[in-house]
C-alpha positions as YAML, in Angstrom:
chain: A
units: angstrom
residues:
- id: 1
  name: MET
  ca: [0.00, 0.00, 0.00]
- id: 2
  name: LEU
  ca: [2.81, 2.43, 0.82]
- id: 3
  name: ILE
  ca: [4.66, 1.41, -2.33]
- id: 4
  name: ASP
  ca: [1.58, 2.28, -4.42]
- id: 5
  name: GLU
  ca: [1.38, 5.65, -2.72]
- id: 6
  name: ILE
  ca: [5.09, 6.28, -3.37]
- id: 7
  name: GLU
  ca: [4.67, 5.37, -7.04]
- id: 8
  name: ARG
  ca: [1.61, 7.61, -7.34]
- id: 9
  name: LEU
  ca: [3.44, 10.53, -5.72]
- id: 10
  name: ASP
  ca: [6.49, 9.95, -7.91]
- id: 11
  name: ALA
  ca: [4.33, 10.05, -11.05]
- id: 12
  name: GLU
  ca: [2.59, 13.19, -9.82]
- id: 13
  name: ARG
  ca: [5.95, 14.82, -9.05]
- id: 14
  name: SER
  ca: [7.22, 14.13, -12.55]
- id: 15
  name: ASP
  ca: [4.01, 15.58, -14.03]
- id: 16
  name: LEU
  ca: [4.34, 18.72, -11.93]
- id: 17
  name: ALA
  ca: [8.04, 19.18, -12.73]
- id: 18
  name: SER
  ca: [7.15, 20.34, -16.24]
- id: 19
  name: PHE
  ca: [4.92, 23.06, -14.78]
- id: 20
  name: ARG
  ca: [7.84, 24.54, -12.82]
- id: 21
  name: GLY
  ca: [9.69, 25.50, -16.00]
- id: 22
  name: LYS
  ca: [6.53, 26.82, -17.60]
- id: 23
  name: PHE
  ca: [5.79, 28.89, -14.50]
- id: 24
  name: HIS
  ca: [9.21, 30.53, -14.52]
- id: 25
  name: GLU
  ca: [8.91, 31.34, -18.23]
- id: 26
  name: ALA
  ca: [5.46, 32.86, -17.73]
- id: 27
  name: ASP
  ca: [6.65, 34.80, -14.68]
- id: 28
  name: LYS
  ca: [9.58, 36.29, -16.60]
- id: 29
  name: SER
  ca: [7.35, 37.15, -19.54]
- id: 30
  name: ALA
  ca: [4.84, 38.86, -17.24]
- id: 31
  name: ALA
  ca: [7.60, 40.92, -15.59]
- id: 32
  name: ILE
  ca: [8.90, 42.06, -18.98]
- id: 33
  name: LEU
  ca: [5.43, 43.08, -20.11]
- id: 34
  name: GLU
  ca: [4.82, 44.99, -16.87]
- id: 35
  name: GLU
  ca: [8.02, 46.99, -17.36]
- id: 36
  name: LYS
  ca: [7.06, 47.82, -20.95]
- id: 37
  name: PHE
  ca: [3.64, 48.93, -19.74]
- id: 38
  name: LYS
  ca: [5.18, 51.24, -17.13]
- id: 39
  name: GLY
  ca: [7.26, 52.91, -19.85]
- id: 40
  name: LYS
  ca: [4.21, 53.43, -22.02]
- id: 41
  name: ILE
  ca: [2.29, 54.96, -19.12]
- id: 42
  name: SER
  ca: [5.08, 57.47, -18.42]
- id: 43
  name: ILE
  ca: [5.27, 58.47, -22.09]
- id: 44
  name: GLU
  ca: [1.50, 58.90, -22.13]
- id: 45
  name: ILE
  ca: [1.66, 61.16, -19.05]
- id: 46
  name: ILE
  ca: [4.39, 63.29, -20.68]
- id: 47
  name: HIS
  ca: [2.33, 63.51, -23.89]
- id: 48
  name: ILE
  ca: [-0.83, 64.62, -22.11]
- id: 49
  name: ALA
  ca: [0.99, 67.11, -19.87]
- id: 50
  name: CYS
  ca: [2.83, 68.74, -22.79]
- id: 51
  name: ILE
  ca: [-0.29, 69.03, -24.92]
- id: 52
  name: THR
  ca: [-2.34, 70.43, -22.02]
- id: 53
  name: VAL
  ca: [0.19, 73.04, -20.91]
- id: 54
  name: GLY
  ca: [0.99, 73.98, -24.51]
- id: 55
  name: ALA
  ca: [-2.67, 74.47, -25.37]
- id: 56
  name: ALA
  ca: [-3.17, 76.54, -22.22]
- id: 57
  name: ALA
  ca: [-0.21, 78.74, -23.16]
- id: 58
  name: LEU
  ca: [-1.55, 79.22, -26.68]
- id: 59
  name: GLY
  ca: [-4.97, 80.07, -25.27]
- id: 60
  name: TYR
  ca: [-3.46, 82.58, -22.84]
- id: 61
  name: ALA
  ca: [-1.29, 84.36, -25.43]
- id: 62
  name: PRO
  ca: [-4.12, 86.36, -27.11]
- id: 63
  name: SER
  ca: [-5.32, 87.70, -23.75]
- id: 64
  name: ILE
  ca: [-1.93, 89.32, -23.08]
- id: 65
  name: TRP
  ca: [-1.34, 90.50, -26.65]
- id: 66
  name: GLN
  ca: [-0.72, 94.13, -25.57]
- id: 67
  name: MET
  ca: [2.37, 93.00, -23.59]
- id: 68
  name: GLN
  ca: [4.21, 92.12, -26.77]
- id: 69
  name: PRO
  ca: [7.39, 90.27, -25.84]
- id: 70
  name: THR
  ca: [5.54, 88.21, -23.26]
- id: 71
  name: ALA
  ca: [2.75, 87.28, -25.65]
- id: 72
  name: TRP
  ca: [5.15, 86.07, -28.33]
- id: 73
  name: MET
  ca: [7.19, 84.11, -25.81]
- id: 74
  name: THR
  ca: [4.05, 82.50, -24.41]
- id: 75
  name: GLY
  ca: [2.88, 81.56, -27.90]
- id: 76
  name: ILE
  ca: [6.25, 80.09, -28.85]
- id: 77
  name: PHE
  ca: [6.40, 78.23, -25.53]
- id: 78
  name: GLY
  ca: [2.96, 76.75, -26.23]
- id: 79
  name: VAL
  ca: [3.91, 75.65, -29.74]
- id: 80
  name: VAL
  ca: [7.15, 74.07, -28.52]
- id: 81
  name: LEU
  ca: [5.30, 72.14, -25.81]
- id: 82
  name: ILE
  ca: [2.67, 70.90, -28.26]
- id: 83
  name: VAL
  ca: [5.35, 69.75, -30.70]
- id: 84
  name: ALA
  ca: [7.24, 68.03, -27.86]
- id: 85
  name: GLY
  ca: [4.04, 66.29, -26.74]
- id: 86
  name: LEU
  ca: [3.30, 65.07, -30.25]
- id: 87
  name: ALA
  ca: [6.89, 63.90, -30.66]
- id: 88
  name: ALA
  ca: [6.69, 62.00, -27.36]
- id: 89
  name: LYS
  ca: [3.60, 60.23, -28.65]
- id: 90
  name: ALA
  ca: [5.05, 59.53, -32.11]
- id: 91
  name: VAL
  ca: [8.43, 58.20, -30.95]
- id: 92
  name: LYS
  ca: [7.60, 55.11, -28.94]
- id: 93
  name: PRO
  ca: [10.28, 53.23, -26.98]
...
């Protein structure tokens, strides 16, 4: 009776040994995908922040048009931020 149990457990152990390698492969693959996802999230945050601040600067520039150097600088700053935000979205790591 104990010999049958030992044989059953030995067969079960050999069946489960193949799952150990598969588990480690899946775990490594999941870790790689999580790191890639974190990078994409950070690029998305940079993209949204640049577009938002750039659009706000472009919207603010006409209201201060009588203060000429400041208005032009604000407009150029807004355009540069929008271009940087679009470039961050276009160039993906």
